[in-house]
JSON list of C-alpha atoms in Angstrom, two decimals:
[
{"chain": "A", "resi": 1322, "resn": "UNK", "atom": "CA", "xyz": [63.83, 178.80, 84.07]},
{"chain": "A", "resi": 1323, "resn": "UNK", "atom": "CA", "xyz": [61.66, 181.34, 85.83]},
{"chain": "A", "resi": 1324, "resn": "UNK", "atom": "CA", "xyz": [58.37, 179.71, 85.49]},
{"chain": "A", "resi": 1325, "resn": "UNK", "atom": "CA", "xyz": [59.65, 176.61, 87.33]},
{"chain": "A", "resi": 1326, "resn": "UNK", "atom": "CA", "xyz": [61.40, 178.93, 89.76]},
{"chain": "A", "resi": 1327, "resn": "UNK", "atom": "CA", "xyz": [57.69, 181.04, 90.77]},
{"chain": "A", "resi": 1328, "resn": "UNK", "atom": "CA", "xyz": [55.84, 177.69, 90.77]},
{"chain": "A", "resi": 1329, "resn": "UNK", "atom": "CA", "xyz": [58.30, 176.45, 93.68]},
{"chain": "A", "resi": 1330, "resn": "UNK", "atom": "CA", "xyz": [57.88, 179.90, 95.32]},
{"chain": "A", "resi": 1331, "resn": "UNK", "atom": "CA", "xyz": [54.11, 180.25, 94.77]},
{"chain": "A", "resi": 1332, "resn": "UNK", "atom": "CA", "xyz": [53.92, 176.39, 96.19]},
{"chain": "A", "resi": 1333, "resn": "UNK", "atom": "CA", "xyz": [56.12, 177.85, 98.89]},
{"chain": "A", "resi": 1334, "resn": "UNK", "atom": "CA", "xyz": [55.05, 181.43, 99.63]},
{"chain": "A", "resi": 1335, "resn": "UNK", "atom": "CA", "xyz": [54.63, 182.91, 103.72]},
{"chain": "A", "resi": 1336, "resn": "UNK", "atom": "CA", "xyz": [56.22, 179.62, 105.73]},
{"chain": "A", "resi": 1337, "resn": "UNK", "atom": "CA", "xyz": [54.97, 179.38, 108.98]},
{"chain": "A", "resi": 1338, "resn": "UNK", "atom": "CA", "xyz": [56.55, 182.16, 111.72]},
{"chain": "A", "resi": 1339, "resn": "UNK", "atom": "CA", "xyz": [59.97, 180.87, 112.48]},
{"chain": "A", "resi": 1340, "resn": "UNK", "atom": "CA", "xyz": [60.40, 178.71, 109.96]},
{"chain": "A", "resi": 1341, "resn": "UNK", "atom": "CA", "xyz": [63.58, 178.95, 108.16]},
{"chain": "A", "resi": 1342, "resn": "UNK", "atom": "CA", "xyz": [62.84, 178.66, 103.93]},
{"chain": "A", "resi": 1343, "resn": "UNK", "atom": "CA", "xyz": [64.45, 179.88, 100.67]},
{"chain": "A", "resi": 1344, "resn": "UNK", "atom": "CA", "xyz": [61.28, 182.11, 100.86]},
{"chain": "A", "resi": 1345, "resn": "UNK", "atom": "CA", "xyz": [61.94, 183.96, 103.96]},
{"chain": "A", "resi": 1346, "resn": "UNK", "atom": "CA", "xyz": [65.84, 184.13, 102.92]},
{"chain": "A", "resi": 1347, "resn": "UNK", "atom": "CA", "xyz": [65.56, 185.63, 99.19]},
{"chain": "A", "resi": 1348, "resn": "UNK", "atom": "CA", "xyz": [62.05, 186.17, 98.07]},
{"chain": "A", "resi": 1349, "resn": "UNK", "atom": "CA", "xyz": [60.62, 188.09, 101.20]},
{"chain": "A", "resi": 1350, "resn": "UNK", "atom": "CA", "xyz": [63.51, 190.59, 100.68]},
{"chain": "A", "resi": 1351, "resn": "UNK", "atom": "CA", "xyz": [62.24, 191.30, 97.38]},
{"chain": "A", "resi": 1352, "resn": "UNK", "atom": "CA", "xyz": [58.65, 191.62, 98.42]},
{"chain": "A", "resi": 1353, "resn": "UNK", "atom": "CA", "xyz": [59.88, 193.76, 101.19]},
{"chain": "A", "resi": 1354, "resn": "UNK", "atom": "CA", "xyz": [61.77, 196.29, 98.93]},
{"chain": "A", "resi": 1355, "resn": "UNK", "atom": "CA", "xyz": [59.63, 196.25, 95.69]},
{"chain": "A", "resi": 1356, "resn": "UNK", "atom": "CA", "xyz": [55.93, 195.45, 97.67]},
{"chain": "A", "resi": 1357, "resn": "UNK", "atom": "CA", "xyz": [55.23, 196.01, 100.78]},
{"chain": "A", "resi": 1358, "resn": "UNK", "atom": "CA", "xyz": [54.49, 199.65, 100.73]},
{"chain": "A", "resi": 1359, "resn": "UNK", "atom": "CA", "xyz": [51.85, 199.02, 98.90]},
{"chain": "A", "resi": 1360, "resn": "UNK", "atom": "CA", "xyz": [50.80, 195.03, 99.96]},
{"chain": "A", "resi": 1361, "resn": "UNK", "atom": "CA", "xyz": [52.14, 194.97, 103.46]},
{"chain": "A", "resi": 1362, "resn": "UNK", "atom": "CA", "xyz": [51.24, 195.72, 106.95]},
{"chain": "A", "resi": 1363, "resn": "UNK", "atom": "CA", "xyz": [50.19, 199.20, 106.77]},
{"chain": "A", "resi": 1364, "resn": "UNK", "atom": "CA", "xyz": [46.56, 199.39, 106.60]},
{"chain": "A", "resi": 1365, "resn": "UNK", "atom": "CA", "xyz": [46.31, 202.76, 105.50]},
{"chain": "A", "resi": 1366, "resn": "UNK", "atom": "CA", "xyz": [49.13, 202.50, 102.76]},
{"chain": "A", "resi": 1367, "resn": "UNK", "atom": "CA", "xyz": [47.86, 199.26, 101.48]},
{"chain": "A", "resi": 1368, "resn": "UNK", "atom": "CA", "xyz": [46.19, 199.09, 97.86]},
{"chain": "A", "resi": 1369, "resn": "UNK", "atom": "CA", "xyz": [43.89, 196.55, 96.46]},
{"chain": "A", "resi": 1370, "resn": "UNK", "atom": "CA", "xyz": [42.88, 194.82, 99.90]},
{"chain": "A", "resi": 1371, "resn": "UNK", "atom": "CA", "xyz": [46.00, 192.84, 99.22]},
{"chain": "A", "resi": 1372, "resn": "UNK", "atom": "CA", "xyz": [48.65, 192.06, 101.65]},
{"chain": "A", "resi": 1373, "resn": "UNK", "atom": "CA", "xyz": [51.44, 189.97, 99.99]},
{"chain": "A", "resi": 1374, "resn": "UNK", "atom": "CA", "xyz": [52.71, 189.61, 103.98]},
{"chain": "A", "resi": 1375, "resn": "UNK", "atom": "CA", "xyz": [49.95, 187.54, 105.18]},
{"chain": "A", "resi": 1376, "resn": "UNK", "atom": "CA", "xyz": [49.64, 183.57, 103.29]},
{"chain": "A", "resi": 1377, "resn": "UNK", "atom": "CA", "xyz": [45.58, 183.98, 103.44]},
{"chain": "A", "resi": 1378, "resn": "UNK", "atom": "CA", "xyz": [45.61, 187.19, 101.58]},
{"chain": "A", "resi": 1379, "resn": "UNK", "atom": "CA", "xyz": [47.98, 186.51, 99.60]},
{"chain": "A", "resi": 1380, "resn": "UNK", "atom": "CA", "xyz": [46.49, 183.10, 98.46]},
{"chain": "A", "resi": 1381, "resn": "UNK", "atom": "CA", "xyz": [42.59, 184.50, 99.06]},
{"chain": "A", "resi": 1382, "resn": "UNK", "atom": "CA", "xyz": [40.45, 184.81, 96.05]},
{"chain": "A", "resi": 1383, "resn": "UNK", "atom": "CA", "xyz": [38.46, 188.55, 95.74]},
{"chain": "A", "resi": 1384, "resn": "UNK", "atom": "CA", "xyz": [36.41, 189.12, 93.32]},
{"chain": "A", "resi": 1385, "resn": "UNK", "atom": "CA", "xyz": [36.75, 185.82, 91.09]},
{"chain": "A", "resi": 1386, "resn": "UNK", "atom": "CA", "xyz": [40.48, 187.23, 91.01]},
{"chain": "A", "resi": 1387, "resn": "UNK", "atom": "CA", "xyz": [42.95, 184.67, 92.03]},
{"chain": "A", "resi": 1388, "resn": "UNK", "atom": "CA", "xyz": [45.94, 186.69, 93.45]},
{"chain": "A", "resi": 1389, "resn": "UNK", "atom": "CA", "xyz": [48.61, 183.71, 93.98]},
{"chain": "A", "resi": 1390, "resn": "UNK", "atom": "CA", "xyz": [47.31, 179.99, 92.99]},
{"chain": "A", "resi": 1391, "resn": "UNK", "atom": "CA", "xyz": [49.93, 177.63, 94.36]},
{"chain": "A", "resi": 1392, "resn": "UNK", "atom": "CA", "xyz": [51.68, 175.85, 91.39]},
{"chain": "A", "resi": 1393, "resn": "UNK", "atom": "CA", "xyz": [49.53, 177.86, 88.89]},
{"chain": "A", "resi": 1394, "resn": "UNK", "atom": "CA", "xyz": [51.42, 180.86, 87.46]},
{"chain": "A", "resi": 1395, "resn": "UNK", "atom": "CA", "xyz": [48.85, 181.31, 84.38]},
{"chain": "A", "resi": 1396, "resn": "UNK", "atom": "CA", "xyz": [45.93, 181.43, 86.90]},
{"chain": "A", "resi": 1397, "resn": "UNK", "atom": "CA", "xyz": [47.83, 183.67, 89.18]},
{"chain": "A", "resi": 1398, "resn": "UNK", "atom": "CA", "xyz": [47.31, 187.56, 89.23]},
{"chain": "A", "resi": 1399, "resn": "UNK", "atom": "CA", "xyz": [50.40, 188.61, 90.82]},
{"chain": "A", "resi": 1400, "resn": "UNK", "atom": "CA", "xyz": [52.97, 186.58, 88.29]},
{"chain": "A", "resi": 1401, "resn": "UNK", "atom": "CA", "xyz": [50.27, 187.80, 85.34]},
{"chain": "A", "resi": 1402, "resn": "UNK", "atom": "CA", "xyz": [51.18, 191.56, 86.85]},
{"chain": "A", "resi": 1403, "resn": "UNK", "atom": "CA", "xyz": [54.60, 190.93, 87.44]},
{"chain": "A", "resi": 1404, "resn": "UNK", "atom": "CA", "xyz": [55.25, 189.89, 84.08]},
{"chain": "A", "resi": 1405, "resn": "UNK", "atom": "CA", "xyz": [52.93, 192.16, 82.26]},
{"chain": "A", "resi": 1406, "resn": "UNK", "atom": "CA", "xyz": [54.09, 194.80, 79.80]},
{"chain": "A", "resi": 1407, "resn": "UNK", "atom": "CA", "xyz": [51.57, 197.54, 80.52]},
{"chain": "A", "resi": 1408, "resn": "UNK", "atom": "CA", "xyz": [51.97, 200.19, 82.46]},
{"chain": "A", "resi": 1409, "resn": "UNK", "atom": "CA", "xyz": [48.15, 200.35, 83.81]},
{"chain": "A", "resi": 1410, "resn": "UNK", "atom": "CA", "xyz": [49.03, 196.43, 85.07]},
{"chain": "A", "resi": 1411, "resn": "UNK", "atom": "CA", "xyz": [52.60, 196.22, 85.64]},
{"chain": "A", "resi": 1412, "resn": "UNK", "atom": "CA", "xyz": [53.79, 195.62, 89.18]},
{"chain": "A", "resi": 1413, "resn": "UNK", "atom": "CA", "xyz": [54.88, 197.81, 91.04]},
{"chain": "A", "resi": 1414, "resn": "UNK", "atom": "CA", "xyz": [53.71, 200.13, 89.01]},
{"chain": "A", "resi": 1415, "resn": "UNK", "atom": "CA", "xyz": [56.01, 202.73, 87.07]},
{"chain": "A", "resi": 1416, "resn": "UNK", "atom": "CA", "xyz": [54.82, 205.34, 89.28]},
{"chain": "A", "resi": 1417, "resn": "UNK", "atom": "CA", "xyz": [56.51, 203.88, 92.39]},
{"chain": "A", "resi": 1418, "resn": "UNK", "atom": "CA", "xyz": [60.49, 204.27, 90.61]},
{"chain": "A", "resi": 1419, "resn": "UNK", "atom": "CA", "xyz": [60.02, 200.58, 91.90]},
{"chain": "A", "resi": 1420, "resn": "UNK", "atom": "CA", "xyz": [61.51, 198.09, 89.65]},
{"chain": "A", "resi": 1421, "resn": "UNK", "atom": "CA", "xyz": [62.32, 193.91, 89.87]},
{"chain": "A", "resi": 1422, "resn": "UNK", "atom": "CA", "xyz": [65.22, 193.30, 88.28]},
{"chain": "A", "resi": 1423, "resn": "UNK", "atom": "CA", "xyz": [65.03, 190.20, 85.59]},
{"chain": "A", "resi": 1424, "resn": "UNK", "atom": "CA", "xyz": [66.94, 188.34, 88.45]},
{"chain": "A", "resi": 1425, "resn": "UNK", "atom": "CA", "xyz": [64.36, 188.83, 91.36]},
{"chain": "A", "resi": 1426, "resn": "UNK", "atom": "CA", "xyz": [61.91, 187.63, 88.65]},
{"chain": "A", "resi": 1427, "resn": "UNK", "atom": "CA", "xyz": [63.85, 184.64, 88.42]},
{"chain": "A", "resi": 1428, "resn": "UNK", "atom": "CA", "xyz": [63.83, 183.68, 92.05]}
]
């Protein structure tokens, strides 16, 4: 079931450097492909002060928004935006001709 499945990544999510983890072997990849142009590294490509690469930005709470809350998917943004069916919330956005497959949801 997929909500099982995001609570064990969301309990889960950025393992320490080095550490070998489900995470690092099939989620990153996703998050690499589908997120990071927008929530990575790049400073000057990033959007919404959010950097899904980093576990304290990832986890951090701006503006009384809750971006990932560890075994929480109904108080966490990103599965809220994930899963959403507009296109104004929907992540990544239509716009990108980025898309997760029902699959990558699942893990």
């Amino acid at each position: 079931m997929a909500t099982a499945a995001w609570i064990a990544v969301l309990q889960g999510v950025l393992p320490m450097a080095g550490a070998a983890s489900p995470f690092e072997d099939t989620i990153r990849p996703i998050l690499e492909k589908n997120c990071f142009s927008c929530h990575g590294p790049d400073e000057k490509a990033r959007k919404g002060k959010l950097r899904l690469d980093l576990a304290e930005s990832a986890y951090a709470v701006r503006e009384g928004v809750t971006r990932i809350k560890p075994g929480d998917l109904a108080a966490s943004e990103a599965w809220q935006r994930i899963t959403s069916r507009h296109d104004d919330e929907v992540m990544p956005p239509p716009d990108s001709r980025l898309t997760l497959t029902a699959a990558q949801k699942e893990k």
